[in-house]
Coordinates of C-alpha atoms and ligand atoms in Angstrom, one line a residue:
M134 CA 0.0 0.0 -0.1
Q135 CA 2.5 2.6 -1.1
P136 CA 1.0 6.0 -1.5
Q137 CA 0.7 6.6 -5.2
K138 CA 2.6 9.3 -6.8
P139 CA 0.8 10.6 -9.9
K140 CA 3.1 12.1 -12.5
A141 CA 1.7 15.6 -13.1
R142 CA 2.5 17.7 -16.0
V143 CA 1.1 21.3 -15.7
S144 CA -0.5 22.5 -18.8
L145 CA -0.3 25.9 -20.3
R146 CA -4.0 26.1 -19.9
T147 CA -3.9 25.3 -16.3
V148 CA -1.3 27.9 -15.6
F149 CA -3.3 30.4 -17.6
K150 CA -6.4 29.7 -15.8
T151 CA -5.0 29.5 -12.2
I152 CA -2.1 31.8 -12.2
I153 CA -2.3 34.3 -15.2
W154 CA -6.1 35.0 -15.5
P155 CA -6.7 35.9 -11.8
R156 CA -3.9 38.6 -12.2
K157 CA -5.3 39.8 -15.5
K158 CA -5.4 43.4 -14.6
L159 CA -1.8 43.6 -13.3
I160 CA -0.6 41.6 -16.3
F161 CA -2.6 43.8 -18.6
I162 CA -1.0 46.9 -17.0
G163 CA 2.3 45.0 -17.5
L164 CA 1.7 44.4 -21.1
L165 CA 0.7 48.0 -21.7
L166 CA 3.8 49.3 -20.0
I167 CA 5.9 46.9 -22.0
L168 CA 4.3 48.0 -25.2
I169 CA 5.1 51.6 -24.4
S170 CA 8.6 50.7 -23.3
R171 CA 9.3 48.7 -26.5
A172 CA 7.7 51.3 -28.7
A173 CA 10.0 53.9 -27.1
G174 CA 12.9 51.4 -27.5
L175 CA 12.5 51.6 -31.3
V176 CA 13.0 55.3 -31.4
P177 CA 16.8 55.1 -31.2
P178 CA 17.3 52.7 -34.2
W179 CA 14.8 54.7 -36.1
A180 CA 16.9 57.9 -35.3
T181 CA 20.0 56.5 -36.8
K182 CA 18.9 57.2 -40.4
P183 CA 18.0 60.9 -39.9
F184 CA 21.1 61.3 -37.8
M185 CA 23.4 59.7 -40.4
D186 CA 21.9 61.0 -43.7
D187 CA 20.4 64.4 -42.6
I188 CA 22.7 65.6 -39.9
L189 CA 26.2 63.9 -40.6
V190 CA 26.0 63.8 -44.4
S191 CA 23.6 66.8 -45.5
R192 CA 24.5 68.9 -42.3
Q193 CA 20.9 70.0 -41.6
M194 CA 21.8 71.1 -38.1
D195 CA 18.4 72.6 -37.2
K196 CA 17.1 69.1 -37.0
L197 CA 19.7 68.0 -34.3
P198 CA 18.0 69.4 -31.2
W199 CA 14.7 67.9 -32.2
L200 CA 16.3 64.6 -32.7
L201 CA 18.2 64.7 -29.4
A202 CA 14.9 65.8 -27.6
V203 CA 13.0 62.9 -29.0
L204 CA 15.7 60.5 -28.2
T205 CA 15.9 61.7 -24.6
V206 CA 12.2 61.4 -24.1
A207 CA 12.3 57.9 -25.5
I208 CA 15.0 56.8 -23.3
L209 CA 13.2 58.4 -20.2
I210 CA 10.0 56.6 -21.0
Q211 CA 11.8 53.3 -21.4
A212 CA 13.6 53.8 -18.0
V213 CA 10.4 54.8 -16.2
T214 CA 8.2 52.0 -17.7
S215 CA 10.6 49.2 -17.0
Y216 CA 11.1 50.5 -13.4
V217 CA 7.3 50.4 -12.9
L218 CA 6.9 47.1 -14.6
T219 CA 9.4 45.5 -12.3
I220 CA 8.0 47.0 -9.2
I221 CA 4.4 45.9 -10.0
L222 CA 5.0 42.5 -11.3
S223 CA 7.9 41.3 -9.3
V224 CA 6.1 42.2 -6.1
E225 CA 3.1 40.4 -7.3
A226 CA 5.3 37.4 -8.2
Q227 CA 6.8 37.3 -4.6
H228 CA 3.3 37.6 -3.2
L229 CA 2.2 34.7 -5.3
I230 CA 5.2 32.6 -4.2
S231 CA 4.2 33.1 -0.5
V232 CA 0.6 32.4 -1.2
L233 CA 1.6 29.2 -3.0
R234 CA 4.0 28.2 -0.3
A235 CA 1.3 28.4 2.3
K236 CA -1.0 26.5 0.1
V237 CA 1.5 23.7 -0.4
Q238 CA 2.2 23.4 3.4
K239 CA -1.4 23.4 4.2
H240 CA -2.0 20.6 1.8
L241 CA 1.1 18.8 3.1
L242 CA -0.1 18.9 6.6
R243 CA -3.4 17.3 5.6
L244 CA -1.7 14.3 4.0
P245 CA -2.1 11.0 5.8
T246 CA 0.6 10.1 8.4
R247 CA 1.6 7.2 6.2
F248 CA 2.9 9.6 3.5
F249 CA 5.4 10.9 5.9
D250 CA 6.8 7.5 6.7
N251 CA 8.3 7.3 3.3
Q252 CA 9.5 10.9 3.0
K253 CA 12.6 12.8 4.1
S254 CA 11.7 16.0 5.8
G255 CA 14.3 17.9 4.3
A256 CA 13.0 16.9 0.9
L257 CA 9.5 18.1 1.7
V258 CA 11.0 21.5 3.0
S259 CA 12.5 21.9 -0.5
R260 CA 9.2 21.0 -2.1
V261 CA 7.4 23.8 -0.2
M262 CA 10.2 26.4 -0.4
N263 CA 12.0 25.8 -3.7
D264 CA 9.5 24.3 -6.2
V265 CA 7.1 27.2 -6.1
E266 CA 9.9 29.7 -6.7
G267 CA 9.6 29.3 -10.5
V268 CA 6.3 31.1 -10.7
R269 CA 8.3 34.4 -10.2
N270 CA 9.2 34.0 -13.8
L271 CA 5.6 33.5 -14.9
V272 CA 4.1 36.4 -13.2
G273 CA 7.2 38.4 -12.6
T274 CA 8.8 40.2 -15.6
G275 CA 9.5 37.0 -17.4
L276 CA 6.2 36.5 -19.2
V277 CA 5.6 40.1 -20.1
Q278 CA 9.2 40.4 -21.3
L279 CA 8.6 37.4 -23.6
V280 CA 5.5 39.1 -25.0
G281 CA 7.4 42.4 -25.3
G282 CA 10.2 40.6 -27.0
V283 CA 7.8 39.1 -29.6
L284 CA 6.2 42.5 -30.2
T285 CA 9.6 44.3 -30.7
A286 CA 10.7 41.5 -32.9
L287 CA 7.5 41.8 -35.0
L288 CA 7.7 45.5 -35.2
S289 CA 11.3 45.4 -36.2
V290 CA 10.5 43.0 -38.9
G291 CA 8.0 45.4 -40.2
F292 CA 10.6 48.2 -40.4
L293 CA 13.1 45.8 -42.0
I294 CA 10.7 44.9 -44.8
Y295 CA 9.9 48.6 -45.3
I296 CA 13.7 49.1 -45.7
N297 CA 14.5 46.2 -47.8
P298 CA 12.3 42.9 -48.1
W299 CA 15.1 40.8 -49.6
M300 CA 17.6 41.7 -46.9
T301 CA 14.9 41.0 -44.4
L302 CA 14.4 37.5 -45.7
F303 CA 18.1 37.0 -45.0
V304 CA 17.7 38.0 -41.4
V305 CA 14.4 36.2 -40.8
L306 CA 15.5 32.8 -42.2
P307 CA 18.4 32.2 -39.9
M308 CA 16.4 33.6 -37.0
S309 CA 13.6 31.1 -37.7
V310 CA 16.1 28.3 -37.6
F311 CA 17.2 29.6 -34.3
G312 CA 13.7 29.8 -33.0
I313 CA 13.2 26.2 -33.8
I314 CA 16.4 25.1 -32.2
T315 CA 15.4 26.9 -29.1
L316 CA 12.0 25.3 -28.9
K317 CA 13.4 21.9 -29.4
A318 CA 16.1 22.5 -26.8
F319 CA 13.5 23.5 -24.2
S320 CA 11.4 20.6 -24.6
I321 CA 14.6 18.5 -23.9
I322 CA 15.5 20.7 -20.9
R323 CA 12.2 20.6 -19.1
P324 CA 12.5 17.1 -17.7
V325 CA 16.1 17.9 -16.8
F326 CA 14.9 20.9 -14.7
R327 CA 12.2 18.7 -13.3
E328 CA 14.7 16.1 -12.3
R329 CA 16.9 18.8 -10.7
G330 CA 14.2 19.8 -8.2
K331 CA 14.0 16.2 -7.1
I332 CA 17.8 15.6 -6.8
T333 CA 18.0 18.9 -4.9
A334 CA 15.2 17.8 -2.5
D335 CA 16.9 14.4 -2.0
V336 CA 20.3 15.8 -1.3
T337 CA 19.0 18.5 1.1
G338 CA 16.9 15.8 2.8
R339 CA 19.8 13.6 3.4
L340 CA 22.0 16.4 4.6
T341 CA 19.3 17.5 7.0
E342 CA 19.1 13.8 8.3
T343 CA 22.8 13.7 8.7
L344 CA 22.9 16.8 10.7
N345 CA 20.0 15.8 12.9
G346 CA 21.6 12.4 13.5
I347 CA 25.2 13.7 14.0
R348 CA 25.6 11.8 17.3
V349 CA 24.6 8.3 15.9
I350 CA 26.8 9.0 12.8
K351 CA 29.8 9.9 14.9
G352 CA 29.1 7.2 17.4
F353 CA 29.1 4.6 14.7
N354 CA 32.0 6.2 12.9
A355 CA 29.8 6.5 9.8
E356 CA 31.0 9.8 8.6
P357 CA 32.9 8.2 5.5
Q358 CA 29.6 6.7 4.6
E359 CA 27.6 9.9 4.8
I360 CA 30.3 11.8 3.0
K361 CA 30.2 9.2 0.1
V362 CA 26.4 9.5 -0.1
F363 CA 26.5 13.2 -0.2
E364 CA 29.2 13.2 -2.7
A365 CA 27.2 10.9 -4.9
G366 CA 24.2 13.3 -4.5
V367 CA 26.1 16.4 -5.4
E368 CA 27.7 14.7 -8.4
Q369 CA 24.2 13.7 -9.6
L370 CA 23.2 17.3 -9.2
F371 CA 26.3 18.5 -11.1
K372 CA 25.5 16.0 -14.0
N373 CA 22.0 17.3 -14.2
I374 CA 23.1 20.9 -14.3
K375 CA 25.8 20.0 -16.8
K376 CA 23.1 18.5 -19.0
S377 CA 21.1 21.6 -19.0
L378 CA 24.1 23.8 -19.5
T379 CA 25.1 21.8 -22.6
S380 CA 21.7 22.5 -24.2
T381 CA 21.4 26.1 -23.1
S382 CA 24.9 26.9 -24.3
F383 CA 24.2 25.2 -27.6
V384 CA 21.2 27.5 -27.9
T385 CA 23.3 30.6 -27.2
S386 CA 26.1 29.7 -29.5
S387 CA 23.9 28.7 -32.4
G388 CA 22.3 32.1 -31.8
T389 CA 25.6 33.9 -32.0
F390 CA 26.5 32.0 -35.2
L391 CA 23.3 32.6 -36.9
V392 CA 23.4 36.3 -36.0
G393 CA 26.9 36.5 -37.4
L394 CA 25.9 34.8 -40.5
A395 CA 23.0 37.2 -40.9
S396 CA 25.3 40.2 -40.4
V397 CA 27.8 38.9 -43.1
G398 CA 24.9 38.4 -45.6
I399 CA 23.5 41.9 -44.8
M400 CA 26.8 43.5 -45.5
G401 CA 27.0 41.8 -48.8
L402 CA 23.4 42.6 -49.8
S403 CA 23.6 46.2 -48.8
G404 CA 26.5 46.6 -51.1
Y405 CA 24.5 44.8 -53.9
F406 CA 21.4 47.0 -53.3
E407 CA 23.6 50.1 -52.9
L408 CA 22.0 51.3 -49.6
S409 CA 22.8 54.7 -48.2
A410 CA 25.0 54.8 -45.0
G411 CA 21.9 55.8 -43.1
D412 CA 19.7 53.0 -44.5
F413 CA 22.5 50.5 -43.8
L414 CA 22.9 51.7 -40.2
Q415 CA 19.1 51.8 -39.7
F416 CA 18.7 48.4 -41.1
T417 CA 21.4 46.9 -38.9
M418 CA 20.0 48.6 -35.8
F419 CA 16.5 47.1 -36.4
M420 CA 18.1 43.9 -37.0
V421 CA 19.8 44.1 -33.6
F422 CA 16.4 45.0 -32.2
M423 CA 14.8 42.1 -33.7
I424 CA 17.5 39.6 -32.7
A425 CA 18.0 40.8 -29.2
P426 CA 14.6 39.9 -28.0
I427 CA 14.8 36.5 -29.7
V428 CA 18.1 35.8 -27.9
Q429 CA 16.6 37.2 -24.7
M430 CA 13.5 35.0 -25.2
S431 CA 15.7 31.9 -25.1
N432 CA 16.9 32.9 -21.6
I433 CA 13.3 33.7 -20.6
G434 CA 12.3 30.4 -22.1
S435 CA 14.8 28.7 -19.8
Q436 CA 13.3 30.5 -16.8
L437 CA 9.7 29.7 -17.9
T438 CA 10.8 26.0 -18.5
E439 CA 12.2 26.0 -14.9
A440 CA 8.9 27.5 -13.7
F441 CA 6.9 24.8 -15.4
A442 CA 9.1 22.0 -14.0
G443 CA 8.7 23.4 -10.5
L444 CA 5.0 23.6 -10.9
D445 CA 4.9 20.1 -12.2
R446 CA 6.4 18.9 -9.0
T447 CA 4.2 21.1 -6.8
E448 CA 1.2 19.7 -8.7
E449 CA 2.4 16.2 -8.0
L450 CA 2.2 17.0 -4.3
M451 CA -1.1 18.8 -4.5
N452 CA -2.6 15.8 -6.3
L453 CA -2.0 13.5 -3.4
P454 CA -5.2 12.8 -1.6
V455 CA -5.7 14.3 1.8
E456 CA -6.6 12.2 4.8
D457 CA -10.0 13.8 5.3
D458 CA -11.5 15.7 2.4
G459 CA -14.9 15.8 4.0
T460 CA -16.6 13.5 1.7
V461 CA -16.2 10.1 3.6
R462 CA -15.6 11.4 7.1
T463 CA -19.0 13.2 7.4
V464 CA -19.9 12.4 11.0
Q465 CA -19.3 15.2 13.3
V466 CA -18.8 14.0 17.0
E467 CA -19.7 16.6 19.5
K468 CA -18.6 15.4 23.0
I469 CA -17.0 11.9 22.9
N470 CA -17.9 9.4 25.6
G471 CA -15.1 7.2 24.6
H472 CA -16.3 3.7 24.1
F473 CA -14.2 1.9 21.6
E474 CA -15.1 -1.4 19.8
F475 CA -12.5 -3.2 17.5
K476 CA -14.3 -5.9 15.3
D477 CA -12.1 -8.1 13.4
V478 CA -9.6 -5.5 12.5
S479 CA -6.8 -6.4 10.2
F480 CA -4.0 -4.2 8.9
A481 CA -1.0 -4.5 6.8
Y482 CA 1.6 -1.7 5.9
E483 CA 2.7 -3.8 2.9
E484 CA 0.3 -6.0 1.0
G485 CA 0.7 -9.7 1.9
K486 CA 2.4 -8.9 5.1
P487 CA -0.4 -8.6 7.7
V488 CA 0.7 -6.9 10.9
L489 CA -2.6 -7.1 12.8
K490 CA -4.9 -10.0 12.2
N491 CA -8.6 -10.0 13.3
I492 CA -8.2 -8.0 16.4
S493 CA -11.4 -7.6 18.4
F494 CA -11.8 -6.0 21.8
S495 CA -13.8 -3.3 23.5
A496 CA -12.6 -0.5 25.6
A497 CA -15.3 1.1 27.8
A498 CA -15.5 4.9 28.1
G499 CA -13.0 6.1 30.7
S500 CA -11.2 2.7 30.8
V501 CA -7.4 2.1 30.5
T502 CA -6.3 -0.4 28.0
A503 CA -2.6 -1.5 28.4
L504 CA -1.0 -3.0 25.4
V505 CA 1.9 -5.2 26.2
G506 CA 4.0 -7.6 24.2
T507 CA 7.4 -8.0 22.6
S508 CA 8.7 -5.3 20.2
G509 CA 7.3 -5.6 16.7
S510 CA 4.2 -7.3 17.9
G511 CA 1.8 -4.5 16.7
K512 CA 1.2 -2.3 19.7
T513 CA 2.0 0.9 18.0
T514 CA -0.1 -0.1 15.0
I515 CA -3.1 -0.6 17.2
A516 CA -2.5 2.8 18.9
G517 CA -2.1 4.3 15.4
L518 CA -5.5 2.9 14.5
V519 CA -7.1 4.5 17.5
A520 CA -5.4 7.8 16.6
T521 CA -6.8 7.4 13.0
F522 CA -3.3 7.8 11.8
L523 CA -4.0 4.4 10.1
N524 CA -7.2 2.9 8.9
P525 CA -8.1 -0.8 9.1
D526 CA -7.9 -2.8 5.9
S527 CA -10.7 -4.9 7.0
G528 CA -13.0 -5.0 10.1
T529 CA -14.3 -2.0 11.9
I530 CA -13.5 0.3 14.8
T531 CA -16.4 2.0 16.3
L532 CA -16.4 5.0 18.7
D533 CA -19.6 5.3 20.8
G534 CA -21.3 3.1 18.1
Q535 CA -20.2 5.3 15.2
D536 CA -17.7 3.9 12.6
L537 CA -14.5 5.6 13.3
S538 CA -13.6 5.8 9.7
K539 CA -16.7 8.0 9.0
I540 CA -16.0 10.5 11.8
S541 CA -14.6 13.9 10.7
L542 CA -11.0 13.9 11.7
T543 CA -11.0 17.6 13.1
S544 CA -14.0 16.8 15.3
Y545 CA -12.4 13.5 16.6
R546 CA -8.8 14.7 16.9
S547 CA -9.8 17.8 18.8
Q548 CA -10.7 15.4 21.6
L549 CA -7.7 13.1 21.3
G550 CA -4.4 13.6 23.2
V551 CA -1.2 11.8 22.2
V552 CA 1.8 11.5 24.4
L553 CA 4.6 9.6 22.5
Q554 CA 7.9 8.1 23.6
D555 CA 10.3 10.7 22.1
D556 CA 7.8 13.5 22.6
F557 CA 7.9 16.4 20.3
L558 CA 9.0 19.6 21.9
F559 CA 9.8 22.5 19.6
E560 CA 12.0 25.4 20.1
G561 CA 10.4 28.0 22.3
T562 CA 9.6 28.5 25.9
I563 CA 8.3 25.7 28.1
R564 CA 5.0 27.6 28.4
E565 CA 4.5 27.7 24.6
N566 CA 5.2 24.0 24.4
I567 CA 2.5 23.3 27.0
L568 CA 0.0 25.8 25.5
F569 CA 0.4 24.4 22.0
P570 CA -2.8 22.3 21.8
R571 CA -4.9 25.1 23.5
P572 CA -3.3 28.5 22.9
D573 CA -6.2 30.2 24.5
A574 CA -6.0 28.4 27.9
T575 CA -6.2 30.6 30.9
E576 CA -3.1 31.0 33.3
A577 CA -5.0 29.0 36.0
D578 CA -5.4 26.1 33.7
V579 CA -1.7 26.3 32.8
Q580 CA -0.7 26.3 36.4
Q581 CA -3.0 23.3 37.2
A582 CA -1.6 21.3 34.4
V583 CA 2.0 22.3 35.3
K584 CA 1.4 21.2 38.9
A585 CA -0.3 18.0 38.0
A586 CA 2.6 17.0 35.8
F587 CA 5.2 18.2 38.3
V588 CA 6.8 20.5 35.7
N589 CA 7.1 23.3 38.3
E590 CA 9.2 21.0 40.3
F591 CA 12.2 21.8 37.9
T592 CA 11.0 25.0 36.3
D593 CA 10.9 26.8 39.7
R594 CA 14.6 26.4 39.7
F595 CA 15.0 28.3 36.4
E596 CA 15.4 32.0 36.6
K597 CA 12.6 32.5 34.0
G598 CA 10.4 29.6 35.1
L599 CA 8.0 28.6 32.5
D600 CA 9.2 31.1 30.2
T601 CA 12.7 29.4 29.9
V602 CA 13.6 28.7 26.2
I603 CA 14.3 25.2 25.5
G604 CA 15.8 23.4 22.5
E605 CA 18.8 24.2 20.5
R606 CA 19.1 27.8 21.4
G607 CA 18.0 27.3 25.1
V608 CA 18.2 25.0 28.0
K609 CA 18.7 21.3 27.4
L610 CA 16.3 19.1 29.4
S611 CA 16.5 15.5 30.6
G612 CA 14.3 12.8 29.2
G613 CA 12.2 12.8 32.3
Q614 CA 11.6 16.6 32.3
R615 CA 10.7 16.5 28.6
Q616 CA 8.2 13.7 29.4
R617 CA 6.6 15.9 32.1
I618 CA 6.1 18.8 29.7
A619 CA 4.4 16.5 27.2
I620 CA 2.3 15.2 30.0
A621 CA 1.3 18.7 31.2
R622 CA 0.5 19.5 27.5
A623 CA -1.9 16.6 27.4
I624 CA -3.5 17.4 30.8
L625 CA -4.1 21.0 29.6
A626 CA -5.5 19.8 26.2
N627 CA -8.1 17.7 28.4
P628 CA -8.8 15.1 25.7
R629 CA -11.5 12.5 26.0
V630 CA -9.4 9.9 24.4
L631 CA -5.7 9.5 25.2
I632 CA -2.9 7.5 23.6
L633 CA 0.2 7.0 25.6
D634 CA 3.4 5.4 24.5
E635 CA 5.4 5.1 27.7
A636 CA 9.2 5.8 27.5
T637 CA 11.3 2.7 27.7
S638 CA 14.3 4.5 28.8
N639 CA 15.2 4.2 32.5
L640 CA 14.5 7.3 34.4
D641 CA 15.9 8.1 37.8
T642 CA 13.6 7.1 40.7
E643 CA 12.6 10.5 41.5
S644 CA 11.4 11.3 37.8
E645 CA 9.9 7.9 37.7
S646 CA 7.6 8.6 40.7
F647 CA 6.7 12.0 39.4
I648 CA 5.8 10.7 36.1
Q649 CA 3.8 7.8 37.5
E650 CA 1.9 10.2 39.6
S651 CA 1.2 12.6 36.8
L652 CA 0.2 9.8 34.4
K653 CA -2.3 8.8 36.9
T654 CA -3.9 12.2 36.9
L655 CA -3.7 12.4 33.1
M656 CA -5.5 8.9 32.6
E657 CA -8.3 9.7 35.0
G658 CA -11.7 9.6 33.4
R659 CA -10.3 9.3 29.9
T660 CA -10.4 6.3 27.5
T661 CA -6.7 5.6 27.5
F662 CA -4.7 3.3 25.3
V663 CA -1.1 2.9 26.6
I664 CA 1.8 1.0 25.2
A665 CA 2.9 0.2 28.6
H666 CA 6.4 -0.5 30.0
R667 CA 5.9 0.4 33.7
L668 CA 4.4 -2.2 36.0
S669 CA 2.7 0.5 37.8
T670 CA 0.8 1.7 34.8
I671 CA -0.1 -1.9 33.8
R672 CA -1.4 -2.7 37.3
Q673 CA -3.8 0.3 37.0
A674 CA -5.1 -0.8 33.7
T675 CA -8.7 -1.8 33.3
Q676 CA -7.7 -4.4 30.9
I677 CA -4.3 -5.7 29.6
L678 CA -4.1 -6.9 26.0
V679 CA -1.0 -9.1 25.4
I680 CA -0.2 -8.7 21.7
E681 CA 1.7 -11.5 20.0
A682 CA 2.5 -11.4 16.2
G683 CA -0.5 -9.1 15.5
A684 CA -3.1 -11.0 17.5
I685 CA -4.3 -10.8 21.1
A686 CA -2.7 -13.6 22.9
E687 CA -4.2 -13.0 26.3
R688 CA -6.5 -10.4 27.9
G689 CA -7.5 -9.6 31.5
T690 CA -6.4 -7.7 34.5
H691 CA -3.0 -7.9 36.0
D692 CA -4.1 -10.3 38.8
E693 CA -6.2 -12.4 36.4
L694 CA -3.4 -12.8 33.9
I695 CA -0.8 -13.7 36.7
A696 CA -3.3 -16.3 38.0
H697 CA -3.7 -17.6 34.4
N698 CA 0.1 -18.3 34.4
G699 CA 0.5 -17.9 30.7
R700 CA 2.3 -15.5 28.3
Y701 CA 1.8 -12.5 30.5
Y702 CA 3.1 -14.2 33.5
Q703 CA 6.2 -15.2 31.5
L704 CA 6.7 -11.8 30.4
Y705 CA 6.2 -10.5 33.9
T706 CA 8.5 -13.0 35.6
Y707 CA 11.3 -13.0 33.0
Q708 CA 11.5 -9.4 32.5
A709 CA 11.5 -6.9 35.3
R710 CA 9.9 -4.4 32.8
I711 CA 7.5 -5.4 30.1
Ligands
ADP1021 P1 5.3 -2.6 18.4 O1 4.7 -1.3 18.7 O2 4.7 -3.7 19.1 O3 6.8 -2.6 18.6 P2 4.7 -2.0 15.6 O4 3.1 -1.9 15.6 O5 5.4 -0.8 15.7 O6 5.0 -3.0 16.8 O7 5.0 -2.9 14.4 C1 4.5 -4.0 14.0 C2 5.1 -4.5 12.7 O8 4.7 -3.6 11.7 C3 6.5 -4.7 12.8 O9 6.9 -5.9 12.2 C4 7.1 -3.5 12.0 O10 8.3 -3.8 11.3 C5 5.9 -3.2 11.0 N1 5.8 -1.8 10.7 C6 5.7 -0.8 11.6 N2 5.6 0.4 10.9 C7 5.7 0.2 9.7 C8 5.7 1.0 8.5 N3 5.6 2.3 8.6 N4 5.8 0.5 7.4 C9 6.0 -0.9 7.3 N5 6.1 -1.8 8.3 C10 5.9 -1.2 9.5

């Protein structure tokens, strides 16, 4: 059951509909500005003929001030329009980038938990941050420059034909060849760019993992291996860039060659047609004005190709189905009682390898179900099903009589609390970490949670108390202290259903007793599923499920199971901890 990865290819039409059309006003203004700018840009080449023939050759000096004035105005218009253009469109492009990033992140967070099992977080960071950058070239000046370029080229061709149609043919032909080469080259480059985003994401992802796991890597002396993997990644990236460089430089060089060829031909033809100096100069200038945008277009083309490749990758991600799109999970649960019923539940991560086989049990509202068993037996998977991180392949789980797979995730999870082994604390203050599921909780609630989880027992010793910053840039906490913060957080969230994965690591006796005490408070009155390792927790449980190879081997209370003298008894007597 691998999450499918549809290959997406964003079409021009989609881009037009979703990106260009909603900004039609701005882009229209952009096009208008580029039109003015390009029209003004044609004044200097036009001016070469009167300057040459009337002023330099015929010495009609009275025309000079006019000519200079017209030229100055034209240059000024060009400068102002291109400035305004950049300001309007580049700002809008950046705005779009931030909107898109937010949209992609939002979608990403709505993807099923399973999706993240198979992904490097660094790679996903790159998907959110880098892949959308390309649209800068679509909305930014790129697209209008392209249109402007085409316009200038067309206008220039008009002027060229007016001066000399035959000579024009000599310019247009090689340039058409160039156009075809460019188009061909870009269709080759698009997949290369697309691949590049993927490689970058992989390499960045691996590097992030390396840095996060630096202790393990150093501990196992695995640096050479990491270096090798990174080198291979960087090499792959280099090869990809080389591939696109070869194509782009072929485009540029063939452009230069064909332009050169056209110039040689023009020189010959202007001799043949006996052009005046002014005509020759004007023709050459217009020719430059026609060719420049075409060459420029090849650059813009490469930017646009990159933009499309990035959008392709973004689209791939956006096409992945979210875990709750509101069509299947339509049942809203108000206040949960917390009665769970597992009926013949089976689950497999990979087809043909069942991890849970026909599990059936019920957990009454407010009861504590302890899951015990050897590692790999399926305890976490059961907890994952209760948390709706996973869905049963067959069988049903009901909550208060409702099929859990039909219940809206938001309405369910707002009443769910999860405390995991290596609990997630983020950089920030202890208070922020506790407040995170309920940012609007009152100070009294926070204090109550803090006391119940014995967090104040260590924060009182900190100068800033609950406002002490933890994490990389702050205080380092012990495992037991981190656990207590996670417990305080869960107490504050006040969930109806609680999933608890007890830490296996040995804590000092003092921490241990604090945690036992606070867990007791936490579990009170809530339906709790606990992957239990502490005897004290297991003894408190309403029922113990002994899981063996994905099935329930035994069930009952501690005393019942001890009396039964079976698997639980073995686990209990052979291991001090289960
Ligand atoms: P426990 O919590 O009892 O240690 P788990 O429920 O984590 O056991 O795992 C049960 C089985 O499922 C194990 O064989 C494990 O290898 C497999 N498993 C767990 N998570 C995944 C996953 N994301 N993909 C594939 N197999 C998995």
